[in-house]
Amino acid sequence: MTEKADPAPRAGRKPITSRAEVEHVAFELFASRGFDRTTIDDIAKAAGIGRRTFFRYFPSKNDIAWGDFDGQLDKMRKRLASYPPDRPLPGVLREALVDFNRVDPSEAVWHRQRMELILTTPALQAHSTLRYADWRQVIAEFVAGRLGVAASALAPQTVAYTALGIALAAYEQWLRDPRADLAELMAAGVDQLTEALT
């Protein structure tokens, strides 16, 4: 049996040529129909692509919400590795947290939609747990290297969980207040924790 070729794009719509474009089409559908009521077939049809093409971009519908998260994790890992070893750990983690979550002002509305979806959609919570684990692992490995212990040791894991908690708290504040600056909230979260512990 031969596989069916992807259907031709709908008339009047420019063919989708990038992962980002598929994301934008999907988010339009999520906004109008809801995440749960939007299927992969709906997204593929609206994007003018076939299911096979969709799966070349995303392993699942849940992955759309996270965008290029793996690529961002790789950037964070490289950024952490670039710090000189004598740079104090709290300052490094503060900068890394702010850098990873920095949003270009032109993308702020789009990023708010993404984070609102991730943080408020029950169907995404299990998937989010996996993504958060990947994020924490990058932090834990870096801290472990600095401390000379295993990434699974208590100190690196505590720092990683704490950093994630700061990020999530900052995002919740940011989503509640359209005037808030996400980078400032991230930095303030680290500063307030440091102050509380000293």
Short mmCIF file of C-alpha atoms in Angstrom, two decimals:
data_model
loop_
_atom_site.label_atom_id
_atom_site.label_comp_id
_atom_site.label_asym_id
_atom_site.label_seq_id
_atom_site.Cartn_x
_atom_site.Cartn_y
_atom_site.Cartn_z
CA MET A 1 0.00 0.00 0.00
CA THR A 2 1.38 3.45 -0.87
CA GLU A 3 1.11 6.47 1.42
CA LYS A 4 -1.10 9.30 0.32
CA ALA A 5 0.73 12.44 -0.64
CA ASP A 6 0.09 15.59 1.39
CA PRO A 7 -2.81 17.53 -0.09
CA ALA A 8 -2.13 20.68 -2.04
CA PRO A 9 -2.54 23.88 -0.02
CA ARG A 10 -5.96 25.50 -0.15
CA ALA A 11 -6.49 28.03 -2.91
CA GLY A 12 -5.80 31.58 -1.82
CA ARG A 13 -3.51 30.61 1.07
CA LYS A 14 0.25 30.87 0.81
CA PRO A 15 1.79 27.44 1.51
CA ILE A 16 3.21 27.05 5.00
CA THR A 17 6.97 26.95 4.88
CA SER A 18 8.10 27.04 8.50
CA ARG A 19 7.48 25.61 11.93
CA ALA A 20 6.71 29.12 13.23
CA GLU A 21 3.97 29.58 10.64
CA VAL A 22 2.33 26.29 11.66
CA GLU A 23 2.50 27.49 15.28
CA HIS A 24 0.76 30.75 14.44
CA VAL A 25 -2.02 28.94 12.56
CA ALA A 26 -2.47 26.56 15.49
CA PHE A 27 -2.65 29.37 18.01
CA GLU A 28 -5.31 31.11 15.94
CA LEU A 29 -7.36 27.92 16.12
CA PHE A 30 -6.69 27.45 19.84
CA ALA A 31 -7.93 31.01 20.45
CA SER A 32 -11.11 30.55 18.43
CA ARG A 33 -12.00 26.92 19.25
CA GLY A 34 -10.07 26.08 22.38
CA PHE A 35 -7.07 23.77 22.69
CA ASP A 36 -9.07 20.62 23.41
CA ARG A 37 -11.49 21.13 20.52
CA THR A 38 -8.73 21.71 17.96
CA THR A 39 -7.37 18.58 16.28
CA ILE A 40 -4.16 17.98 14.39
CA ASP A 41 -6.27 17.55 11.27
CA ASP A 42 -7.81 20.99 11.89
CA ILE A 43 -4.36 22.56 12.17
CA ALA A 44 -3.02 20.78 9.09
CA LYS A 45 -6.05 21.78 7.04
CA ALA A 46 -5.89 25.43 8.15
CA ALA A 47 -2.15 25.49 7.41
CA GLY A 48 -2.62 23.89 3.99
CA ILE A 49 -0.39 20.93 4.83
CA GLY A 50 -0.90 17.22 5.35
CA ARG A 51 -0.63 15.26 8.58
CA ARG A 52 2.78 13.90 7.61
CA THR A 53 4.09 17.42 7.11
CA PHE A 54 2.61 18.46 10.45
CA PHE A 55 4.49 15.64 12.18
CA ARG A 56 7.74 16.76 10.54
CA TYR A 57 7.36 19.98 12.50
CA PHE A 58 5.84 18.71 15.77
CA PRO A 59 5.70 15.27 17.41
CA SER A 60 2.27 16.09 18.89
CA LYS A 61 -0.30 18.85 19.32
CA ASN A 62 1.02 19.44 22.84
CA ASP A 63 4.46 20.30 21.47
CA ILE A 64 3.07 23.27 19.54
CA ALA A 65 2.54 25.21 22.75
CA TRP A 66 6.23 24.92 23.62
CA GLY A 67 7.62 26.15 20.29
CA ASP A 68 11.36 25.59 19.91
CA PHE A 69 11.85 24.76 23.57
CA ASP A 70 14.63 22.24 22.93
CA GLY A 71 16.55 24.81 20.90
CA GLN A 72 16.14 27.33 23.71
CA LEU A 73 17.42 24.78 26.23
CA ASP A 74 20.52 24.23 24.09
CA LYS A 75 21.12 27.99 24.05
CA MET A 76 20.77 28.16 27.83
CA ARG A 77 23.17 25.25 28.28
CA LYS A 78 25.77 27.00 26.09
CA ARG A 79 25.19 30.32 27.84
CA LEU A 80 25.76 28.74 31.25
CA ALA A 81 28.91 27.01 30.01
CA SER A 82 30.27 30.35 28.78
CA TYR A 83 30.48 31.90 32.25
CA PRO A 84 33.93 31.95 33.83
CA PRO A 85 34.18 29.41 36.67
CA ASP A 86 34.99 32.12 39.23
CA ARG A 87 31.76 34.02 38.54
CA PRO A 88 29.51 33.67 41.62
CA LEU A 89 26.76 31.13 41.12
CA PRO A 90 23.80 33.29 42.26
CA GLY A 91 24.64 36.00 39.72
CA VAL A 92 25.07 33.47 36.94
CA LEU A 93 21.73 31.85 37.66
CA ARG A 94 20.00 35.25 37.87
CA GLU A 95 21.33 36.24 34.44
CA ALA A 96 20.56 32.84 32.93
CA LEU A 97 16.99 32.93 34.21
CA VAL A 98 16.43 36.43 32.83
CA ASP A 99 18.12 35.64 29.50
CA PHE A 100 16.19 32.41 28.94
CA ASN A 101 12.88 34.15 29.54
CA ARG A 102 13.63 37.44 27.81
CA VAL A 103 10.91 38.36 25.31
CA ASP A 104 11.35 40.76 22.44
CA PRO A 105 8.72 43.51 22.86
CA SER A 106 7.38 42.75 19.38
CA GLU A 107 6.69 39.16 20.51
CA ALA A 108 5.20 39.96 23.93
CA VAL A 109 1.55 39.51 22.91
CA TRP A 110 2.34 36.23 21.16
CA HIS A 111 4.38 34.98 24.14
CA ARG A 112 1.58 35.89 26.55
CA GLN A 113 -0.80 33.73 24.50
CA ARG A 114 1.69 30.86 24.60
CA MET A 115 2.24 31.05 28.35
CA GLU A 116 -1.45 31.54 29.11
CA LEU A 117 -2.14 28.35 27.16
CA ILE A 118 0.64 26.40 28.89
CA LEU A 119 -0.24 27.53 32.40
CA THR A 120 -4.04 27.29 32.18
CA THR A 121 -4.80 24.29 29.94
CA PRO A 122 -5.28 21.09 31.95
CA ALA A 123 -4.51 18.90 28.92
CA LEU A 124 -1.04 20.44 28.75
CA GLN A 125 -0.11 19.94 32.39
CA ALA A 126 1.33 16.43 32.04
CA HIS A 127 3.33 17.52 29.01
CA SER A 128 4.51 20.60 30.89
CA THR A 129 5.87 18.37 33.65
CA LEU A 130 8.16 16.69 31.10
CA ARG A 131 9.32 20.04 29.72
CA TYR A 132 9.95 21.43 33.19
CA ALA A 133 12.05 18.35 33.99
CA ASP A 134 14.22 19.00 30.92
CA TRP A 135 14.65 22.64 31.96
CA ARG A 136 15.54 21.73 35.55
CA GLN A 137 18.06 19.18 34.30
CA VAL A 138 20.03 21.88 32.45
CA ILE A 139 20.20 23.97 35.64
CA ALA A 140 21.02 20.97 37.83
CA GLU A 141 23.84 19.82 35.55
CA PHE A 142 25.38 23.30 35.57
CA VAL A 143 25.14 23.66 39.34
CA ALA A 144 26.48 20.14 39.83
CA GLY A 145 29.51 20.98 37.69
CA ARG A 146 30.17 24.04 39.81
CA LEU A 147 29.81 22.14 43.09
CA GLY A 148 31.59 18.98 41.97
CA VAL A 149 28.65 16.70 42.75
CA ALA A 150 26.20 14.61 40.75
CA ALA A 151 23.31 16.41 39.04
CA SER A 152 20.96 14.17 41.04
CA ALA A 153 22.40 15.39 44.36
CA LEU A 154 20.23 17.46 46.69
CA ALA A 155 21.91 20.86 46.17
CA PRO A 156 21.67 20.97 42.33
CA GLN A 157 18.12 19.62 42.40
CA THR A 158 17.09 22.16 45.03
CA VAL A 159 18.53 25.02 43.01
CA ALA A 160 16.88 23.76 39.82
CA TYR A 161 13.45 23.39 41.43
CA THR A 162 13.80 26.81 43.06
CA ALA A 163 14.77 28.46 39.76
CA LEU A 164 11.74 26.90 38.09
CA GLY A 165 9.53 28.13 40.92
CA ILE A 166 10.83 31.67 40.46
CA ALA A 167 10.18 31.50 36.72
CA LEU A 168 6.62 30.22 37.13
CA ALA A 169 5.81 32.80 39.81
CA ALA A 170 7.15 35.55 37.55
CA TYR A 171 5.07 34.29 34.62
CA GLU A 172 1.91 34.23 36.70
CA GLN A 173 2.53 37.84 37.79
CA TRP A 174 3.29 38.84 34.20
CA LEU A 175 0.10 37.30 32.88
CA ARG A 176 -1.96 39.10 35.52
CA ASP A 177 -0.47 42.52 34.74
CA PRO A 178 -0.13 43.51 31.06
CA ARG A 179 2.16 46.41 32.06
CA ALA A 180 4.64 44.18 33.88
CA ASP A 181 8.12 43.52 32.50
CA LEU A 182 8.91 39.81 32.51
CA ALA A 183 12.70 40.24 32.76
CA GLU A 184 12.30 42.54 35.75
CA LEU A 185 9.99 40.06 37.44
CA MET A 186 12.48 37.23 36.91
CA ALA A 187 15.34 39.29 38.33
CA ALA A 188 13.22 40.48 41.26
CA GLY A 189 12.23 36.91 42.06
CA VAL A 190 15.87 35.85 42.35
CA ASP A 191 16.76 38.97 44.36
CA GLN A 192 13.87 38.53 46.78
CA LEU A 193 14.71 34.90 47.39
CA THR A 194 18.39 35.75 47.95
CA GLU A 195 17.43 38.49 50.38
CA ALA A 196 15.02 36.23 52.24
CA LEU A 197 17.70 33.57 52.69
CA THR A 198 20.49 35.87 53.89
#
